[in-house]
Tab-separated table of C-alpha atoms in Angstrom:
chain	number	residue	atom	x	y	z
A	1	MET	CA	-30.527	60.466	30.019
A	2	ALA	CA	-27.864	59.926	32.624
A	3	ALA	CA	-26.817	56.461	33.628
A	4	CYS	CA	-29.271	54.549	35.808
A	5	GLY	CA	-28.493	52.977	39.184
A	6	ARG	CA	-25.537	54.383	41.079
A	7	GLY	CA	-23.668	55.945	38.153
A	8	GLU	CA	-21.958	59.296	38.579
A	9	GLY	CA	-23.876	60.624	35.551
A	10	GLY	CA	-21.211	62.820	33.906
A	11	GLY	CA	-17.766	64.309	34.393
A	12	ALA	CA	-16.295	65.799	37.533
A	13	ASN	CA	-17.940	69.186	37.066
A	14	VAL	CA	-21.236	68.039	35.521
A	15	VAL	CA	-24.286	68.766	37.668
A	16	ASN	CA	-27.354	66.839	36.536
A	17	TRP	CA	-30.690	68.616	36.787
A	18	TYR	CA	-33.651	66.261	36.580
A	19	VAL	CA	-36.680	68.285	35.572
A	20	PHE	CA	-39.589	68.135	33.131
A	21	LYS	CA	-38.866	69.160	29.550
A	22	GLU	CA	-39.806	72.827	29.676
A	23	PRO	CA	-40.951	73.536	26.092
A	24	SER	CA	-40.106	77.232	25.740
A	25	GLY	CA	-36.377	76.723	26.285
A	26	ALA	CA	-36.295	78.917	29.407
A	27	TYR	CA	-34.795	76.142	31.547
A	28	ASP	CA	-32.139	75.383	28.904
A	29	GLU	CA	-31.180	79.061	28.819
A	30	ALA	CA	-30.953	79.209	32.622
A	31	ALA	CA	-28.748	76.113	32.736
A	32	ALA	CA	-26.430	77.524	30.070
A	33	ASP	CA	-26.249	80.948	31.733
A	34	CYS	CA	-25.461	79.548	35.189
A	35	SER	CA	-22.826	77.199	33.744
A	36	ARG	CA	-21.164	80.156	32.044
A	37	ARG	CA	-21.346	82.298	35.170
A	38	SER	CA	-19.716	79.552	37.258
A	39	GLY	CA	-16.503	80.120	35.332
A	40	GLY	CA	-16.010	76.417	34.689
A	41	ARG	CA	-16.720	75.233	38.252
A	42	TYR	CA	-19.772	73.321	37.053
A	43	GLU	CA	-21.785	72.548	33.958
A	44	ILE	CA	-25.516	72.053	34.454
A	45	ARG	CA	-26.812	69.256	32.268
A	46	ILE	CA	-30.609	68.867	32.032
A	47	GLN	CA	-31.926	65.312	32.267
A	48	ALA	CA	-35.416	65.696	30.847
A	49	LEU	CA	-38.348	64.061	32.622
A	50	PRO	CA	-41.785	63.440	31.037
A	51	THR	CA	-44.445	66.141	31.034
A	52	SER	CA	-46.827	64.112	33.223
A	53	ALA	CA	-46.291	64.886	36.921
A	54	ASP	CA	-47.194	61.331	37.903
A	55	THR	CA	-44.586	59.877	35.535
A	56	GLN	CA	-41.984	62.421	36.680
A	57	ARG	CA	-42.516	61.342	40.279
A	58	GLU	CA	-42.364	57.671	39.340
A	59	GLN	CA	-39.005	58.067	37.587
A	60	LEU	CA	-37.517	60.181	40.364
A	61	VAL	CA	-38.705	57.835	43.108
A	62	ARG	CA	-37.187	54.891	41.256
A	63	ARG	CA	-33.806	56.615	40.998
A	64	LEU	CA	-33.729	58.068	44.487
A	65	ALA	CA	-34.873	54.844	46.142
A	66	ALA	CA	-31.930	53.167	44.388
A	67	LYS	CA	-29.605	55.872	45.807
A	68	ASP	CA	-28.697	57.089	42.337
A	69	ARG	CA	-25.666	59.357	42.691
A	70	SER	CA	-26.325	61.005	39.335
A	71	VAL	CA	-29.313	62.923	40.747
A	72	ASP	CA	-27.755	66.248	41.757
A	73	ILE	CA	-30.673	68.682	41.368
A	74	VAL	CA	-34.274	67.505	41.611
A	75	GLY	CA	-37.039	69.475	39.896
A	76	MET	CA	-40.033	68.639	42.099
A	77	ASP	CA	-43.730	69.340	42.044
A	78	VAL	CA	-44.527	71.418	45.123
A	79	ILE	CA	-46.486	68.537	46.673
A	80	TRP	CA	-43.489	66.165	46.831
A	81	THR	CA	-41.412	68.019	49.432
A	82	GLY	CA	-42.669	66.163	52.506
A	83	GLU	CA	-42.489	62.729	50.913
A	84	PHE	CA	-38.973	63.206	49.510
A	85	ALA	CA	-37.634	64.819	52.704
A	86	GLU	CA	-39.103	62.183	55.014
A	87	ALA	CA	-37.669	59.419	52.824
A	88	GLY	CA	-34.211	60.988	53.042
A	89	TRP	CA	-33.998	61.500	49.282
A	90	ILE	CA	-33.201	65.234	49.349
A	91	GLN	CA	-30.942	67.294	51.583
A	92	PRO	CA	-32.051	70.263	53.680
A	93	PHE	CA	-30.453	73.523	52.623
A	94	PRO	CA	-27.785	74.711	55.085
A	95	ALA	CA	-29.085	77.534	57.286
A	96	ASP	CA	-27.121	80.300	55.571
A	97	ARG	CA	-28.206	79.198	52.116
A	98	ALA	CA	-31.826	78.771	53.279
A	99	ALA	CA	-31.870	82.320	54.645
A	100	GLU	CA	-30.538	83.722	51.370
A	101	ILE	CA	-32.955	81.701	49.232
A	102	SER	CA	-35.970	82.642	51.366
A	103	ARG	CA	-35.390	86.383	51.047
A	104	GLY	CA	-38.153	88.012	48.966
A	105	VAL	CA	-40.033	84.753	48.264
A	106	LEU	CA	-43.833	84.929	48.428
A	107	ALA	CA	-45.301	83.189	51.470
A	108	GLY	CA	-47.251	80.450	49.708
A	109	PRO	CA	-44.402	79.149	47.524
A	110	LEU	CA	-41.950	79.303	50.444
A	111	GLN	CA	-44.247	77.160	52.557
A	112	THR	CA	-44.252	74.432	49.897
A	113	GLY	CA	-40.474	74.021	50.156
A	114	THR	CA	-40.433	73.788	53.947
A	115	TYR	CA	-40.815	70.564	55.911
A	116	LYS	CA	-40.595	70.246	59.691
A	117	GLY	CA	-39.164	73.725	59.960
A	118	ARG	CA	-36.343	73.312	57.440
A	119	LEU	CA	-36.034	74.370	53.809
A	120	TYR	CA	-35.696	71.256	51.640
A	121	ALA	CA	-36.654	72.738	48.288
A	122	ALA	CA	-35.964	76.150	46.762
A	123	PRO	CA	-39.063	77.758	45.184
A	124	SER	CA	-38.310	78.142	41.494
A	125	THR	CA	-41.540	78.743	39.599
A	126	SER	CA	-45.078	78.961	40.874
A	127	ASN	CA	-48.644	78.885	39.662
A	128	THR	CA	-52.140	79.676	40.829
A	129	GLN	CA	-55.662	79.790	39.498
A	130	LEU	CA	-57.744	82.864	38.756
A	131	LEU	CA	-61.422	83.272	37.989
A	132	TRP	CA	-61.838	83.899	34.272
A	133	TYR	CA	-65.189	85.234	33.116
A	134	ARG	CA	-67.051	86.682	30.127
A	135	THR	CA	-67.261	90.458	30.426
A	136	ASP	CA	-69.998	90.557	27.752
A	137	ARG	CA	-72.250	88.399	29.954
A	138	VAL	CA	-71.584	89.751	33.456
A	139	SER	CA	-70.512	93.274	34.365
A	140	THR	CA	-69.034	92.398	37.765
A	141	PRO	CA	-67.265	89.128	38.614
A	142	PRO	CA	-68.768	87.116	41.481
A	143	ARG	CA	-66.916	87.043	44.798
A	144	THR	CA	-68.206	83.713	46.070
A	145	TRP	CA	-68.966	80.269	44.672
A	146	ASP	CA	-72.630	80.624	45.619
A	147	GLU	CA	-72.887	83.895	43.728
A	148	MET	CA	-71.095	82.430	40.704
A	149	ILE	CA	-73.287	79.326	40.500
A	150	ASP	CA	-76.499	81.322	40.999
A	151	THR	CA	-75.480	83.825	38.292
A	152	ALA	CA	-74.643	81.051	35.831
A	153	VAL	CA	-77.988	79.328	36.461
A	154	SER	CA	-79.849	82.605	35.994
A	155	LEU	CA	-78.034	83.384	32.738
A	156	GLY	CA	-78.805	79.904	31.432
A	157	ARG	CA	-82.508	80.362	32.118
A	158	GLN	CA	-82.558	83.804	30.495
A	159	THR	CA	-80.716	82.825	27.313
A	160	GLY	CA	-81.551	79.158	26.924
A	161	GLU	CA	-77.867	78.624	26.190
A	162	PRO	CA	-75.110	76.955	28.237
A	163	ASN	CA	-73.512	79.286	30.770
A	164	TYR	CA	-71.435	76.765	32.657
A	165	VAL	CA	-69.040	77.140	35.580
A	166	ALA	CA	-65.972	75.262	34.309
A	167	VAL	CA	-63.882	73.543	36.990
A	168	GLN	CA	-61.714	70.424	37.252
A	169	GLY	CA	-63.800	67.480	38.535
A	170	ASN	CA	-62.033	64.471	37.052
A	171	ARG	CA	-60.635	61.816	39.403
A	172	TYR	CA	-57.072	63.153	39.458
A	173	GLU	CA	-54.824	65.609	41.300
A	174	GLY	CA	-56.712	68.595	39.894
A	175	TYR	CA	-59.803	67.539	41.859
A	176	THR	CA	-57.760	67.515	45.090
A	177	VAL	CA	-56.535	71.006	44.197
A	178	TRP	CA	-60.132	72.236	43.908
A	179	PHE	CA	-61.270	70.596	47.149
A	180	ASN	CA	-58.267	71.867	49.116
A	181	ALA	CA	-58.905	75.449	47.976
A	182	LEU	CA	-62.579	75.189	48.999
A	183	LEU	CA	-61.744	73.613	52.362
A	184	GLU	CA	-59.131	76.233	53.257
A	185	SER	CA	-61.505	79.015	52.209
A	186	ALA	CA	-64.141	77.505	54.508
A	187	GLY	CA	-61.680	77.632	57.410
A	188	GLY	CA	-60.561	74.003	57.436
A	189	THR	CA	-57.467	71.966	56.672
A	190	VAL	CA	-56.870	68.382	55.614
A	191	LEU	CA	-54.125	67.700	58.163
A	192	GLY	CA	-53.378	69.276	61.499
A	193	GLU	CA	-50.037	70.179	63.002
A	194	GLY	CA	-48.075	67.551	64.825
A	195	THR	CA	-44.537	66.373	65.484
A	196	GLY	CA	-45.169	62.650	65.442
A	197	PRO	CA	-44.414	60.287	62.570
A	198	VAL	CA	-48.074	60.277	61.487
A	199	PRO	CA	-49.687	63.716	61.007
A	200	PRO	CA	-53.048	64.200	62.721
A	201	VAL	CA	-56.045	64.426	60.423
A	202	SER	CA	-58.106	67.606	60.732
A	203	LEU	CA	-61.071	67.734	58.308
A	204	GLU	CA	-63.406	69.161	60.918
A	205	GLN	CA	-67.033	68.432	60.134
A	206	GLY	CA	-68.188	72.069	59.886
A	207	PRO	CA	-65.788	73.516	57.296
A	208	THR	CA	-65.515	70.210	55.432
A	209	SER	CA	-69.291	70.023	54.994
A	210	THR	CA	-69.355	73.662	53.898
A	211	ALA	CA	-66.678	73.052	51.263
A	212	LEU	CA	-68.379	69.903	50.028
A	213	GLY	CA	-71.634	71.856	49.838
A	214	VAL	CA	-70.116	73.921	47.021
A	215	ILE	CA	-69.206	70.809	45.039
A	216	SER	CA	-72.640	69.302	45.593
A	217	LYS	CA	-74.472	72.508	44.666
A	218	LEU	CA	-72.564	72.950	41.421
A	219	ALA	CA	-72.671	69.287	40.390
A	220	ARG	CA	-76.457	69.128	40.817
A	221	SER	CA	-77.181	72.441	39.091
A	222	PRO	CA	-77.651	73.320	35.403
A	223	ALA	CA	-74.478	75.427	35.735
A	224	ALA	CA	-72.409	72.233	35.754
A	225	ASP	CA	-70.906	71.128	32.470
A	226	PRO	CA	-72.261	67.621	31.715
A	227	SER	CA	-68.624	66.493	31.482
A	228	LEU	CA	-67.753	67.780	34.981
A	229	SER	CA	-66.736	64.344	36.276
A	230	THR	CA	-64.079	64.023	33.552
A	231	SER	CA	-63.033	67.662	33.256
A	232	THR	CA	-59.389	68.722	33.468
A	233	GLU	CA	-57.517	71.993	33.058
A	234	ASP	CA	-57.478	71.530	29.285
A	235	THR	CA	-61.103	70.500	28.791
A	236	THR	CA	-62.297	73.438	30.882
A	237	ARG	CA	-60.099	75.714	28.765
A	238	LEU	CA	-61.754	74.353	25.629
A	239	ALA	CA	-65.265	74.777	27.097
A	240	PHE	CA	-64.520	78.421	27.829
A	241	GLN	CA	-63.014	79.026	24.407
A	242	ALA	CA	-66.061	77.396	22.766
A	243	GLY	CA	-68.343	79.834	24.575
A	244	ARG	CA	-70.118	77.198	26.685
A	245	ALA	CA	-68.724	78.492	29.965
A	246	THR	CA	-69.311	81.958	31.382
A	247	PHE	CA	-66.992	81.281	34.305
A	248	MET	CA	-63.846	79.176	34.618
A	249	VAL	CA	-61.248	78.651	37.359
A	250	ASN	CA	-57.927	77.791	35.793
A	251	TYR	CA	-54.222	78.607	35.501
A	252	PRO	CA	-52.930	81.597	33.469
A	253	PHE	CA	-51.985	79.462	30.461
A	254	VAL	CA	-55.589	79.912	29.326
A	255	TYR	CA	-54.977	83.589	28.568
A	256	PRO	CA	-52.482	83.258	25.671
A	257	SER	CA	-54.396	80.195	24.506
A	258	ALA	CA	-57.623	82.169	24.089
A	259	GLN	CA	-55.723	85.028	22.499
A	260	ARG	CA	-54.324	82.661	19.905
A	261	ASP	CA	-57.211	80.228	19.336
A	262	ALA	CA	-60.423	82.070	20.255
A	263	PRO	CA	-60.023	85.813	19.556
A	264	GLU	CA	-63.766	86.539	19.856
A	265	VAL	CA	-63.814	85.039	23.355
A	266	PHE	CA	-60.492	86.665	24.234
A	267	ALA	CA	-61.950	90.097	23.412
A	268	ASN	CA	-64.439	89.604	26.275
A	269	MET	CA	-62.198	87.712	28.699
A	270	GLY	CA	-61.934	89.177	32.197
A	271	TRP	CA	-60.092	87.951	35.264
A	272	ALA	CA	-60.654	88.203	38.997
A	273	ARG	CA	-59.558	86.602	42.222
A	274	TYR	CA	-60.477	82.972	42.863
A	275	PRO	CA	-63.964	82.894	44.472
A	276	ALA	CA	-64.406	82.518	48.220
A	277	VAL	CA	-66.610	79.956	49.931
A	278	VAL	CA	-67.783	82.201	52.770
A	279	ALA	CA	-68.986	85.722	51.926
A	280	GLY	CA	-66.775	88.335	53.530
A	281	GLN	CA	-63.906	85.898	54.043
A	282	PRO	CA	-60.890	85.820	51.684
A	283	SER	CA	-60.519	82.979	49.233
A	284	ARG	CA	-57.525	80.615	49.407
A	285	PRO	CA	-56.501	80.089	45.757
A	286	PRO	CA	-54.751	76.890	44.627
A	287	LEU	CA	-50.974	76.762	44.551
A	288	GLY	CA	-48.701	74.823	42.190
A	289	GLY	CA	-45.200	75.103	40.781
A	290	ILE	CA	-41.744	73.581	40.686
A	291	ASN	CA	-39.217	73.566	43.531
A	292	LEU	CA	-35.561	72.568	43.292
A	293	GLY	CA	-34.000	70.150	45.760
A	294	VAL	CA	-30.526	68.650	46.039
A	295	GLY	CA	-30.290	64.860	45.843
A	296	ALA	CA	-29.220	63.146	49.064
A	297	PHE	CA	-26.840	60.801	47.259
A	298	SER	CA	-25.165	63.389	45.037
A	299	ARG	CA	-21.363	63.513	45.212
A	300	LYS	CA	-21.480	67.152	44.098
A	301	SER	CA	-23.758	68.675	46.721
A	302	ASP	CA	-21.828	71.935	47.101
A	303	LEU	CA	-21.874	72.524	43.347
A	304	ALA	CA	-25.557	71.564	43.207
A	305	PHE	CA	-26.470	74.036	45.976
A	306	ASP	CA	-24.556	76.767	44.117
A	307	ALA	CA	-26.290	75.896	40.861
A	308	VAL	CA	-29.739	75.980	42.489
A	309	GLU	CA	-29.119	79.471	43.854
A	310	CYS	CA	-28.244	80.620	40.341
A	311	LEU	CA	-31.161	78.850	38.631
A	312	ILE	CA	-33.761	80.517	40.883
A	313	SER	CA	-32.420	84.042	40.359
A	314	GLU	CA	-34.903	86.809	39.590
A	315	GLN	CA	-33.769	87.113	35.972
A	316	HIS	CA	-34.201	83.411	35.304
A	317	GLN	CA	-37.623	83.421	36.962
A	318	VAL	CA	-38.760	86.354	34.839
A	319	ASN	CA	-37.513	84.646	31.693
A	320	ALA	CA	-39.406	81.452	32.585
A	321	ALA	CA	-42.538	83.515	33.187
A	322	VAL	CA	-42.382	85.531	29.987
A	323	LYS	CA	-41.280	82.684	27.710
A	324	GLY	CA	-42.817	79.687	29.423
A	325	GLY	CA	-45.839	81.043	31.291
A	326	LEU	CA	-44.477	79.936	34.689
A	327	PRO	CA	-45.148	82.677	37.294
A	328	PRO	CA	-42.232	83.690	39.574
A	329	THR	CA	-41.953	82.943	43.283
A	330	LEU	CA	-40.062	86.181	43.994
A	331	ASP	CA	-42.198	89.180	44.948
A	332	ALA	CA	-40.027	91.759	43.186
A	333	ALA	CA	-40.125	89.931	39.854
A	334	TYR	CA	-43.727	91.037	39.326
A	335	ASP	CA	-42.646	94.680	39.165
A	336	ARG	CA	-40.299	94.148	36.231
A	337	PRO	CA	-41.497	95.919	33.029
A	338	GLU	CA	-41.327	92.757	30.920
A	339	MET	CA	-43.527	90.958	33.469
A	340	ARG	CA	-46.126	93.727	33.484
A	341	GLU	CA	-46.304	93.654	29.706
A	342	ALA	CA	-46.684	89.872	29.475
A	343	TYR	CA	-48.929	89.534	32.547
A	344	PRO	CA	-51.583	92.290	32.696
A	345	PHE	CA	-53.056	90.245	35.574
A	346	GLY	CA	-49.669	89.919	37.304
A	347	ASP	CA	-50.730	91.811	40.419
A	348	MET	CA	-53.687	89.455	40.798
A	349	ILE	CA	-51.363	86.446	40.566
A	350	ARG	CA	-49.032	87.938	43.168
A	351	GLU	CA	-51.955	88.633	45.522
A	352	SER	CA	-53.244	85.099	44.989
A	353	LEU	CA	-49.844	83.540	45.706
A	354	ARG	CA	-49.578	85.535	48.923
A	355	ASP	CA	-52.918	84.137	50.137
A	356	ALA	CA	-52.756	80.749	48.444
A	357	ALA	CA	-53.579	77.466	50.156
A	358	PRO	CA	-50.748	74.948	49.736
A	359	ARG	CA	-51.802	71.336	49.734
A	360	PRO	CA	-50.616	69.406	52.818
A	361	VAL	CA	-46.833	69.038	53.052
A	362	ALA	CA	-46.709	65.481	54.310
A	363	ALA	CA	-44.795	62.282	53.681
A	364	ALA	CA	-48.078	60.525	52.948
A	365	TYR	CA	-49.379	63.239	50.633
A	366	ASN	CA	-49.823	60.919	47.670
A	367	ASP	CA	-52.111	58.610	49.655
A	368	VAL	CA	-53.995	61.569	51.134
A	369	SER	CA	-54.715	62.906	47.657
A	370	LEU	CA	-55.855	59.499	46.418
A	371	ALA	CA	-58.220	59.249	49.389
A	372	VAL	CA	-59.725	62.641	48.525
A	373	GLN	CA	-60.187	61.718	44.882
A	374	ARG	CA	-61.696	58.332	45.688
A	375	THR	CA	-64.184	59.671	48.241
A	376	LEU	CA	-65.378	62.751	46.358
A	377	HIS	CA	-65.700	61.331	42.862
A	378	PRO	CA	-67.904	61.759	40.956
A	379	PRO	CA	-68.825	65.262	42.159
A	380	ARG	CA	-72.551	64.544	41.837
A	381	SER	CA	-72.256	61.780	44.444
A	382	VAL	CA	-71.156	64.202	47.172
A	383	ASP	CA	-73.515	64.475	50.134
A	384	PRO	CA	-71.877	67.131	52.339
A	385	GLU	CA	-72.531	65.699	55.793
A	386	ARG	CA	-72.165	62.018	54.959
A	387	THR	CA	-69.239	62.469	52.592
A	388	ALA	CA	-67.362	64.605	55.131
A	389	ARG	CA	-67.461	61.747	57.656
A	390	ALA	CA	-66.391	59.190	55.047
A	391	LEU	CA	-63.549	61.404	53.869
A	392	ARG	CA	-62.146	61.889	57.338
A	393	ASP	CA	-62.199	58.162	57.965
A	394	LEU	CA	-60.416	57.268	54.718
A	395	VAL	CA	-57.777	60.016	55.040
A	396	ASP	CA	-57.103	58.876	58.619
A	397	ARG	CA	-56.504	55.332	57.410
A	398	ALA	CA	-54.430	56.620	54.475
A	399	VAL	CA	-51.925	58.525	56.641
A	400	LYS	CA	-51.556	55.430	58.827
A	401	GLY	CA	-50.906	53.254	55.771
A	402	GLU	CA	-54.032	51.186	56.458
A	403	ALA	CA	-56.111	52.070	53.381
A	404	LEU	CA	-56.103	50.264	50.046
A	405	LEU	CA	-55.991	53.058	47.486
């Protein structure tokens, strides 16, 4: 790892890229390729961060708050843009570079890199959830959460066997992801638009209660896995692979996992768009991914901006998708033959990313998410009308820095 504190972190042409240790080697290959293409102008050196997003953020915040000059390129979770930009830890992309980077990027991922009208983070890789279902149990995938829960309950009664709806209900970021997708699908938002230092809280009673009604209905029904309050992306994957779940909302990593570890389930594994909350209205699928920013204290900003533009190229995005399972942010990448072979559901991912619901881009995002998790957990405790009022109150205090979270 590069030197801590205010060290330069390498030679004159070394550009440090702080990012999680991508296991497939796709990031290492991109760094090597861009270094070679620069003709000796720069050498990208990866400084590996932990796999946990919370620990990644902790290490980056510690370095950036100390004005660490070794941080040239910052690999950021899409939810960190507002916080890092407001703190002055990353630089906005110059207008000409921002225009070039934005060309051909899907709307959802581009929104995650934008803060107060400026591009602070270049979309690099993305992710979204699909509805995965058992084609040997249902012939047509449900379009709404109500339909999905009712179908699962009916199948359970008919067979006497578990037919769960697997979703992430643990007290962690994944629960905020679920709630945000439901709220946006119901026509609401967590925060409103504003130009002041503290964003206005939205969470209107109508759509918030409707979204919370889905959580309450599932949690209190026999379609809920008994472990719902501790479920994560991985435990829901395992429930589906074990045959206990008929439906699951999750990221595409579950597809190769089932192919490898549960071939009998994989043979009957279908996919569809993330369910909607309101019949006849489009769903707003979750949105994740990694964006690349340039550290505010870097002494090699020009080289870092150049390196970022190379790292997010279409070829590197396709390689990360095929090797590492990280969907591209560029629209055209989904039409490449190697993408279509590796991602038979690629068009569904692209459609989902176009209509996805980014979580709030706000300086206080971390506190907002903690307020959501604290108020809505466990899922069985949710009373739509009462919980909606409590949630709005706690989020309002969170954005003002008045809540103990």
